[in-house]
Amino acid sequence: MPPSSAAPPWANQSHARELEFVLLGFAHVPSLRPMLSVLFLAAFLLTLLGNTLIVLLTSLDPGLRAPMYFFLRHLGLVEICFSLDVAPRLLVTLLRPGRGLSPTSCALQLLLVLSCVTSECLLLTVMAWDRFLAICRPLHYGAIMSLRLCHLLATTCWLSGAPVSLVFTIWLFNFPFCGPRGIRHFFCDIAPLLSLVCADTRVFEASVFVATVLIMIVPVCLIVMSYTRILAAVLWMPSASGRHKALSTCASHLIVVILFYGTTGVIHLRPKASYSPESKQVVSLSYTMVTPMLNPLIYSLRNKEFKAALGRVFLQRRSTFTL
């Protein structure tokens, strides 16, 4: 009887292992991994707690029915999705270094990251436009920002990220990957994956640049235009209290815009730039972990209506449980 030519089971497992990616996030500081794990776990839990609180408050409290809080609720949902996509894998990478990641899992993570980034870019633009209408067109604000338009804008923001992220994810993972499959990052992103591709990616990089300009630079220009008009309108207001109130409603949004766009633009405008992988990891932390965690603090600490709503909801629930 001729010997069987079938490969032993461990050979197949070894071959499958070779096809897996390995996230090498913070591999250059192995001694700091335990401390980083604690810090990132705390940031992850604070992000979930803070953004869930925003979603619940804007849903339950009748005093937070304005379009601004409607879009803030959706921003909180995007941040929750973003954190759930990135943070658990980051913690696994720190606690169990060297664990493999299948190409399907890596592609799915990249798909969700790109989709969340696109949705957040569009949501921040819509929120700036909402502030422009509220301050510069107060008499027409209620008629323009109807509930139907709010739902339409929110749906557009959520769905617009899907086709863009799907196209670039499928395109990128159709390239041949060669050599060691260690991704020098803490999540699957375009830049570290491109460094593993052994093919001409110039057309892909040019397309990423064009998409980044359309998704990020154009919204930034629209936001700047909105706030330029807002500033001009505020300067013409006769009362100091009116100017302070108008600016205070915009300050939180501006802080978030600067934090988010300032870091994502550095990474995605030049995916193969000469920045070191370690510096890219630090910059990526700003929009994947820090900004989602700070958003609830920025919006709630500077917003009196939000603080009042928190008190009302807390007292209402307390009285309900007492009865």
mmCIF file of C-alpha atoms in Angstrom:
data_model
loop_
_atom_site.group_PDB
_atom_site.id
_atom_site.type_symbol
_atom_site.label_atom_id
_atom_site.label_comp_id
_atom_site.label_asym_id
_atom_site.label_seq_id
_atom_site.Cartn_x
_atom_site.Cartn_y
_atom_site.Cartn_z
ATOM 1 C CA MET A 1 0.000 0.000 0.000
ATOM 2 C CA PRO A 2 1.569 3.364 -1.033
ATOM 3 C CA PRO A 3 2.296 5.880 1.703
ATOM 4 C CA SER A 4 -0.268 8.589 2.114
ATOM 5 C CA SER A 5 0.717 11.973 0.689
ATOM 6 C CA ALA A 6 -1.593 13.857 3.021
ATOM 7 C CA ALA A 7 0.152 16.366 5.270
ATOM 8 C CA PRO A 8 0.028 15.708 9.015
ATOM 9 C CA PRO A 9 -2.416 17.842 11.026
ATOM 10 C CA TRP A 10 0.333 19.877 12.652
ATOM 11 C CA ALA A 11 1.651 20.871 9.222
ATOM 12 C CA ASN A 12 -1.694 22.372 8.310
ATOM 13 C CA GLN A 13 -1.822 24.193 11.633
ATOM 14 C CA SER A 14 1.701 25.496 11.073
ATOM 15 C CA HIS A 15 0.761 26.709 7.602
ATOM 16 C CA ALA A 16 -2.363 28.414 8.982
ATOM 17 C CA ARG A 17 -0.216 29.994 11.668
ATOM 18 C CA GLU A 18 2.114 31.413 8.992
ATOM 19 C CA LEU A 19 -0.853 33.106 7.309
ATOM 20 C CA GLU A 20 -1.872 34.873 10.508
ATOM 21 C CA PHE A 21 -0.933 38.421 11.403
ATOM 22 C CA VAL A 22 0.615 39.294 14.750
ATOM 23 C CA LEU A 23 0.016 42.702 16.308
ATOM 24 C CA LEU A 24 3.261 44.062 17.754
ATOM 25 C CA GLY A 25 1.829 47.081 19.520
ATOM 26 C CA PHE A 26 4.230 48.498 22.136
ATOM 27 C CA ALA A 27 6.644 45.602 21.615
ATOM 28 C CA HIS A 28 9.479 48.104 22.011
ATOM 29 C CA VAL A 29 8.581 48.649 25.687
ATOM 30 C CA PRO A 30 7.899 45.139 27.075
ATOM 31 C CA SER A 31 8.525 46.219 30.665
ATOM 32 C CA LEU A 32 5.687 48.767 30.441
ATOM 33 C CA ARG A 33 3.064 46.328 29.173
ATOM 34 C CA PRO A 34 1.483 45.586 32.597
ATOM 35 C CA MET A 35 1.168 49.287 33.417
ATOM 36 C CA LEU A 36 -0.138 50.104 29.923
ATOM 37 C CA SER A 37 -2.695 47.318 30.245
ATOM 38 C CA VAL A 38 -4.085 48.862 33.424
ATOM 39 C CA LEU A 39 -4.138 52.371 31.925
ATOM 40 C CA PHE A 40 -5.822 51.304 28.698
ATOM 41 C CA LEU A 41 -8.349 49.146 30.540
ATOM 42 C CA ALA A 42 -9.262 52.140 32.710
ATOM 43 C CA ALA A 43 -9.538 54.376 29.634
ATOM 44 C CA PHE A 44 -11.713 51.765 27.893
ATOM 45 C CA LEU A 45 -14.091 51.459 30.854
ATOM 46 C CA LEU A 46 -14.302 55.251 31.244
ATOM 47 C CA THR A 47 -15.054 55.571 27.519
ATOM 48 C CA LEU A 48 -17.885 53.044 27.711
ATOM 49 C CA LEU A 49 -19.274 54.561 30.914
ATOM 50 C CA GLY A 50 -19.094 58.181 29.768
ATOM 51 C CA ASN A 51 -20.486 57.675 26.274
ATOM 52 C CA THR A 52 -23.202 55.305 27.487
ATOM 53 C CA LEU A 53 -24.206 57.979 30.000
ATOM 54 C CA ILE A 54 -24.465 60.547 27.194
ATOM 55 C CA VAL A 55 -26.583 58.185 25.076
ATOM 56 C CA LEU A 56 -28.925 57.399 27.981
ATOM 57 C CA LEU A 57 -29.293 60.997 29.173
ATOM 58 C CA THR A 58 -30.036 62.385 25.714
ATOM 59 C CA SER A 59 -32.581 59.596 25.232
ATOM 60 C CA LEU A 60 -34.332 59.794 28.621
ATOM 61 C CA ASP A 61 -34.326 63.469 29.579
ATOM 62 C CA PRO A 62 -36.952 65.632 27.823
ATOM 63 C CA GLY A 63 -34.790 68.723 28.343
ATOM 64 C CA LEU A 64 -32.179 67.323 25.960
ATOM 65 C CA ARG A 65 -34.327 67.079 22.861
ATOM 66 C CA ALA A 66 -32.514 69.754 20.821
ATOM 67 C CA PRO A 67 -30.784 68.627 17.589
ATOM 68 C CA MET A 68 -27.393 69.328 19.197
ATOM 69 C CA TYR A 69 -28.017 66.576 21.769
ATOM 70 C CA PHE A 70 -29.484 64.282 19.122
ATOM 71 C CA PHE A 71 -26.197 64.396 17.197
ATOM 72 C CA LEU A 72 -24.208 64.183 20.428
ATOM 73 C CA ARG A 73 -26.016 60.900 21.163
ATOM 74 C CA HIS A 74 -24.929 59.508 17.802
ATOM 75 C CA LEU A 75 -21.372 60.706 18.390
ATOM 76 C CA GLY A 76 -21.418 58.781 21.670
ATOM 77 C CA LEU A 77 -22.607 55.657 19.838
ATOM 78 C CA VAL A 78 -19.812 55.991 17.277
ATOM 79 C CA GLU A 79 -17.249 56.323 20.074
ATOM 80 C CA ILE A 80 -18.625 53.204 21.774
ATOM 81 C CA CYS A 81 -18.358 51.212 18.526
ATOM 82 C CA PHE A 82 -14.856 52.571 17.919
ATOM 83 C CA SER A 83 -13.678 51.616 21.404
ATOM 84 C CA LEU A 84 -15.214 48.139 21.239
ATOM 85 C CA ASP A 85 -13.386 47.556 17.972
ATOM 86 C CA VAL A 86 -9.924 48.727 19.075
ATOM 87 C CA ALA A 87 -9.539 48.477 22.868
ATOM 88 C CA PRO A 88 -10.204 44.725 23.482
ATOM 89 C CA ARG A 89 -7.684 43.714 20.798
ATOM 90 C CA LEU A 90 -5.168 46.193 22.259
ATOM 91 C CA LEU A 91 -5.555 44.640 25.706
ATOM 92 C CA VAL A 92 -5.113 41.128 24.278
ATOM 93 C CA THR A 93 -1.962 42.272 22.467
ATOM 94 C CA LEU A 94 -0.507 43.642 25.711
ATOM 95 C CA LEU A 95 -1.509 40.721 27.936
ATOM 96 C CA ARG A 96 -0.830 37.906 25.446
ATOM 97 C CA PRO A 97 1.910 39.156 23.096
ATOM 98 C CA GLY A 98 2.496 37.106 19.974
ATOM 99 C CA ARG A 99 -1.058 35.841 19.659
ATOM 100 C CA GLY A 100 -2.058 35.398 16.025
ATOM 101 C CA LEU A 101 -4.794 37.306 14.239
ATOM 102 C CA SER A 102 -6.491 35.804 11.191
ATOM 103 C CA PRO A 103 -6.643 37.885 7.995
ATOM 104 C CA THR A 104 -10.443 37.911 8.268
ATOM 105 C CA SER A 105 -10.326 39.323 11.811
ATOM 106 C CA CYS A 106 -7.748 41.898 10.771
ATOM 107 C CA ALA A 107 -9.820 42.928 7.740
ATOM 108 C CA LEU A 108 -12.951 43.209 9.870
ATOM 109 C CA GLN A 109 -11.164 45.432 12.393
ATOM 110 C CA LEU A 110 -9.839 47.685 9.615
ATOM 111 C CA LEU A 111 -13.310 47.855 8.066
ATOM 112 C CA LEU A 112 -14.865 48.998 11.351
ATOM 113 C CA VAL A 113 -12.064 51.481 12.108
ATOM 114 C CA LEU A 114 -12.387 53.163 8.713
ATOM 115 C CA SER A 115 -16.179 53.179 8.970
ATOM 116 C CA CYS A 116 -16.151 54.741 12.458
ATOM 117 C CA VAL A 117 -13.580 57.377 11.453
ATOM 118 C CA THR A 118 -15.650 58.339 8.398
ATOM 119 C CA SER A 119 -18.876 58.507 10.409
ATOM 120 C CA GLU A 120 -17.246 60.630 13.101
ATOM 121 C CA CYS A 121 -15.817 63.062 10.524
ATOM 122 C CA LEU A 122 -19.263 63.582 9.012
ATOM 123 C CA LEU A 123 -20.997 63.829 12.397
ATOM 124 C CA LEU A 124 -18.612 66.539 13.593
ATOM 125 C CA THR A 125 -19.316 68.457 10.381
ATOM 126 C CA VAL A 126 -23.074 68.161 10.853
ATOM 127 C CA MET A 127 -22.726 69.323 14.467
ATOM 128 C CA ALA A 128 -20.802 72.414 13.311
ATOM 129 C CA TRP A 129 -23.523 73.169 10.768
ATOM 130 C CA ASP A 130 -26.147 72.760 13.479
ATOM 131 C CA ARG A 131 -24.339 75.343 15.657
ATOM 132 C CA PHE A 132 -24.095 77.684 12.657
ATOM 133 C CA LEU A 133 -27.852 77.525 12.074
ATOM 134 C CA ALA A 134 -28.658 77.914 15.792
ATOM 135 C CA ILE A 135 -26.507 81.055 16.179
ATOM 136 C CA CYS A 136 -26.594 82.678 12.730
ATOM 137 C CA ARG A 137 -30.140 81.674 11.655
ATOM 138 C CA PRO A 138 -32.055 81.463 14.947
ATOM 139 C CA LEU A 139 -35.433 82.434 13.447
ATOM 140 C CA HIS A 140 -35.286 79.672 10.833
ATOM 141 C CA TYR A 141 -33.469 77.086 12.972
ATOM 142 C CA GLY A 142 -36.567 75.213 14.139
ATOM 143 C CA ALA A 143 -38.004 75.000 10.628
ATOM 144 C CA ILE A 144 -34.750 73.834 9.034
ATOM 145 C CA MET A 145 -33.545 71.353 11.663
ATOM 146 C CA SER A 146 -36.669 69.246 11.750
ATOM 147 C CA LEU A 147 -36.688 65.819 13.364
ATOM 148 C CA ARG A 148 -36.916 64.232 9.925
ATOM 149 C CA LEU A 149 -33.802 66.073 8.699
ATOM 150 C CA CYS A 150 -31.916 65.124 11.872
ATOM 151 C CA HIS A 151 -32.676 61.440 11.328
ATOM 152 C CA LEU A 152 -31.721 61.726 7.657
ATOM 153 C CA LEU A 153 -28.381 63.386 8.460
ATOM 154 C CA ALA A 154 -27.569 60.862 11.201
ATOM 155 C CA THR A 155 -28.408 57.927 8.917
ATOM 156 C CA THR A 156 -26.245 59.401 6.156
ATOM 157 C CA CYS A 157 -23.321 59.784 8.569
ATOM 158 C CA TRP A 158 -23.607 56.161 9.681
ATOM 159 C CA LEU A 159 -24.042 54.647 6.216
ATOM 160 C CA SER A 160 -21.494 56.766 4.342
ATOM 161 C CA GLY A 161 -18.591 55.081 6.077
ATOM 162 C CA ALA A 162 -19.568 51.581 4.950
ATOM 163 C CA PRO A 163 -18.879 51.733 1.177
ATOM 164 C CA VAL A 164 -15.607 53.672 1.576
ATOM 165 C CA SER A 165 -14.224 51.321 4.214
ATOM 166 C CA LEU A 166 -15.424 48.240 2.327
ATOM 167 C CA VAL A 167 -13.702 49.277 -0.917
ATOM 168 C CA PHE A 168 -10.339 50.028 0.697
ATOM 169 C CA THR A 169 -10.396 46.968 2.954
ATOM 170 C CA ILE A 170 -11.109 44.549 0.098
ATOM 171 C CA TRP A 171 -8.575 46.320 -2.136
ATOM 172 C CA LEU A 172 -5.825 46.224 0.499
ATOM 173 C CA PHE A 173 -6.340 42.570 1.410
ATOM 174 C CA ASN A 174 -6.186 41.542 -2.248
ATOM 175 C CA PHE A 175 -2.513 42.583 -2.308
ATOM 176 C CA PRO A 176 0.064 39.835 -1.689
ATOM 177 C CA PHE A 177 1.653 39.955 1.758
ATOM 178 C CA CYS A 178 5.194 38.636 2.032
ATOM 179 C CA GLY A 179 7.815 38.162 4.697
ATOM 180 C CA PRO A 180 7.095 38.273 8.436
ATOM 181 C CA ARG A 181 3.504 39.149 9.201
ATOM 182 C CA GLY A 182 4.182 41.216 12.283
ATOM 183 C CA ILE A 183 2.087 44.404 12.254
ATOM 184 C CA ARG A 184 3.998 47.122 14.106
ATOM 185 C CA HIS A 185 0.855 48.650 15.517
ATOM 186 C CA PHE A 186 -1.798 47.862 18.143
ATOM 187 C CA PHE A 187 -4.618 47.496 15.602
ATOM 188 C CA CYS A 188 -4.981 46.729 11.904
ATOM 189 C CA ASP A 189 -4.589 50.014 10.061
ATOM 190 C CA ILE A 190 -3.726 50.926 6.486
ATOM 191 C CA ALA A 191 -0.205 52.255 7.094
ATOM 192 C CA PRO A 192 1.291 49.246 8.961
ATOM 193 C CA LEU A 193 -0.422 46.784 6.609
ATOM 194 C CA LEU A 194 0.996 48.582 3.564
ATOM 195 C CA SER A 195 4.508 47.997 4.884
ATOM 196 C CA LEU A 196 3.878 44.231 4.578
ATOM 197 C CA VAL A 197 2.682 44.356 0.966
ATOM 198 C CA CYS A 198 5.133 43.202 -1.724
ATOM 199 C CA ALA A 199 3.496 44.899 -4.717
ATOM 200 C CA ASP A 200 3.132 48.324 -6.280
ATOM 201 C CA THR A 201 0.674 50.258 -4.085
ATOM 202 C CA ARG A 202 1.020 53.726 -5.631
ATOM 203 C CA VAL A 203 -2.503 53.736 -7.086
ATOM 204 C CA PHE A 204 -3.904 52.517 -3.778
ATOM 205 C CA GLU A 205 -2.016 55.191 -1.822
ATOM 206 C CA ALA A 206 -3.177 57.913 -4.216
ATOM 207 C CA SER A 207 -6.769 56.714 -3.805
ATOM 208 C CA VAL A 208 -6.407 56.726 -0.007
ATOM 209 C CA PHE A 209 -5.089 60.288 -0.211
ATOM 210 C CA VAL A 210 -8.034 61.440 -2.355
ATOM 211 C CA ALA A 211 -10.539 59.710 -0.061
ATOM 212 C CA THR A 212 -8.875 61.258 3.008
ATOM 213 C CA VAL A 213 -9.087 64.710 1.457
ATOM 214 C CA LEU A 214 -12.785 64.230 0.682
ATOM 215 C CA ILE A 215 -13.648 62.678 4.052
ATOM 216 C CA MET A 216 -11.433 64.814 6.303
ATOM 217 C CA ILE A 217 -10.108 67.968 4.633
ATOM 218 C CA VAL A 218 -13.402 68.987 3.015
ATOM 219 C CA PRO A 219 -15.312 68.582 6.319
ATOM 220 C CA VAL A 220 -12.575 70.550 8.126
ATOM 221 C CA CYS A 221 -12.996 73.378 5.603
ATOM 222 C CA LEU A 222 -16.772 73.324 6.130
ATOM 223 C CA ILE A 223 -16.283 73.392 9.916
ATOM 224 C CA VAL A 224 -13.858 76.326 9.651
ATOM 225 C CA MET A 225 -16.340 78.189 7.415
ATOM 226 C CA SER A 226 -19.163 77.531 9.893
ATOM 227 C CA TYR A 227 -17.167 78.794 12.860
ATOM 228 C CA THR A 228 -15.912 81.820 10.941
ATOM 229 C CA ARG A 229 -19.526 82.824 10.344
ATOM 230 C CA ILE A 230 -20.391 82.011 13.954
ATOM 231 C CA LEU A 231 -17.545 84.186 15.258
ATOM 232 C CA ALA A 232 -18.614 87.059 13.026
ATOM 233 C CA ALA A 233 -22.214 86.754 14.264
ATOM 234 C CA VAL A 234 -21.119 86.546 17.920
ATOM 235 C CA LEU A 235 -19.011 89.706 17.639
ATOM 236 C CA TRP A 236 -22.114 91.606 16.483
ATOM 237 C CA MET A 237 -24.170 90.481 19.482
ATOM 238 C CA PRO A 238 -24.961 93.459 21.762
ATOM 239 C CA SER A 239 -24.878 91.659 25.118
ATOM 240 C CA ALA A 240 -21.827 90.069 26.717
ATOM 241 C CA SER A 241 -23.961 87.276 28.198
ATOM 242 C CA GLY A 242 -25.273 86.398 24.741
ATOM 243 C CA ARG A 243 -21.742 86.239 23.343
ATOM 244 C CA HIS A 244 -20.580 84.056 26.228
ATOM 245 C CA LYS A 245 -23.512 81.648 25.846
ATOM 246 C CA ALA A 246 -23.022 81.346 22.087
ATOM 247 C CA LEU A 247 -19.306 80.691 22.397
ATOM 248 C CA SER A 248 -19.689 78.225 25.275
ATOM 249 C CA THR A 249 -21.999 76.013 23.184
ATOM 250 C CA CYS A 250 -19.333 75.861 20.468
ATOM 251 C CA ALA A 251 -16.193 75.526 22.610
ATOM 252 C CA SER A 252 -16.752 71.847 23.458
ATOM 253 C CA HIS A 253 -17.283 70.936 19.827
ATOM 254 C CA LEU A 254 -14.188 72.867 18.735
ATOM 255 C CA ILE A 255 -11.999 71.060 21.292
ATOM 256 C CA VAL A 256 -13.196 67.670 20.026
ATOM 257 C CA VAL A 257 -12.673 68.703 16.388
ATOM 258 C CA ILE A 258 -9.083 69.806 17.062
ATOM 259 C CA LEU A 259 -8.257 66.616 18.989
ATOM 260 C CA PHE A 260 -9.795 64.289 16.406
ATOM 261 C CA TYR A 261 -8.761 65.902 13.116
ATOM 262 C CA GLY A 262 -5.329 66.918 14.359
ATOM 263 C CA THR A 263 -4.329 63.280 14.910
ATOM 264 C CA THR A 264 -6.238 61.363 12.222
ATOM 265 C CA GLY A 265 -4.974 63.709 9.508
ATOM 266 C CA VAL A 266 -1.334 63.029 10.430
ATOM 267 C CA ILE A 267 -1.848 59.268 10.077
ATOM 268 C CA HIS A 268 -4.126 58.948 7.051
ATOM 269 C CA LEU A 269 -2.960 61.727 4.735
ATOM 270 C CA ARG A 270 0.431 60.063 4.331
ATOM 271 C CA PRO A 271 0.045 56.339 5.121
ATOM 272 C CA LYS A 272 3.651 55.553 4.102
ATOM 273 C CA ALA A 273 5.222 58.652 5.637
ATOM 274 C CA SER A 274 8.633 58.396 7.259
ATOM 275 C CA TYR A 275 7.286 58.556 10.817
ATOM 276 C CA SER A 276 8.505 55.687 12.967
ATOM 277 C CA PRO A 277 5.971 52.959 13.823
ATOM 278 C CA GLU A 278 6.347 53.849 17.485
ATOM 279 C CA SER A 279 5.439 57.502 16.900
ATOM 280 C CA LYS A 280 2.440 56.428 14.786
ATOM 281 C CA GLN A 281 1.224 54.283 17.666
ATOM 282 C CA VAL A 282 1.365 57.232 20.048
ATOM 283 C CA VAL A 283 -0.491 59.495 17.598
ATOM 284 C CA SER A 284 -3.098 56.795 16.937
ATOM 285 C CA LEU A 285 -3.749 56.512 20.666
ATOM 286 C CA SER A 286 -5.026 60.097 20.576
ATOM 287 C CA TYR A 287 -8.016 59.371 18.342
ATOM 288 C CA THR A 288 -8.624 55.719 19.229
ATOM 289 C CA MET A 289 -8.414 55.889 23.039
ATOM 290 C CA VAL A 290 -7.934 59.429 24.359
ATOM 291 C CA THR A 291 -10.526 61.366 22.327
ATOM 292 C CA PRO A 292 -13.385 58.852 22.890
ATOM 293 C CA MET A 293 -12.619 58.941 26.625
ATOM 294 C CA LEU A 294 -12.457 62.758 26.808
ATOM 295 C CA ASN A 295 -15.549 63.485 24.696
ATOM 296 C CA PRO A 296 -18.066 62.871 27.521
ATOM 297 C CA LEU A 297 -15.967 64.935 29.941
ATOM 298 C CA ILE A 298 -15.575 67.808 27.473
ATOM 299 C CA TYR A 299 -19.266 67.984 26.628
ATOM 300 C CA SER A 300 -20.656 67.388 30.103
ATOM 301 C CA LEU A 301 -18.316 69.573 32.170
ATOM 302 C CA ARG A 302 -18.903 72.613 29.948
ATOM 303 C CA ASN A 303 -22.660 72.161 29.550
ATOM 304 C CA LYS A 304 -25.039 73.352 32.270
ATOM 305 C CA GLU A 305 -28.055 71.722 30.606
ATOM 306 C CA PHE A 306 -26.259 68.389 30.615
ATOM 307 C CA LYS A 307 -25.438 68.686 34.320
ATOM 308 C CA ALA A 308 -29.044 69.643 35.096
ATOM 309 C CA ALA A 309 -30.334 66.676 33.081
ATOM 310 C CA LEU A 310 -28.025 64.340 34.972
ATOM 311 C CA GLY A 311 -29.470 65.609 38.251
ATOM 312 C CA ARG A 312 -33.070 65.272 37.014
ATOM 313 C CA VAL A 313 -32.619 61.735 35.740
ATOM 314 C CA PHE A 314 -30.804 60.686 38.906
ATOM 315 C CA LEU A 315 -33.503 62.117 41.165
ATOM 316 C CA GLN A 316 -36.267 60.633 39.026
ATOM 317 C CA ARG A 317 -34.751 57.146 39.152
ATOM 318 C CA ARG A 318 -34.103 57.483 42.868
ATOM 319 C CA SER A 319 -37.712 58.462 43.579
ATOM 320 C CA THR A 320 -38.925 55.580 41.408
ATOM 321 C CA PHE A 321 -36.891 53.045 43.361
ATOM 322 C CA THR A 322 -38.028 54.618 46.656
ATOM 323 C CA LEU A 323 -41.680 54.186 45.703
#
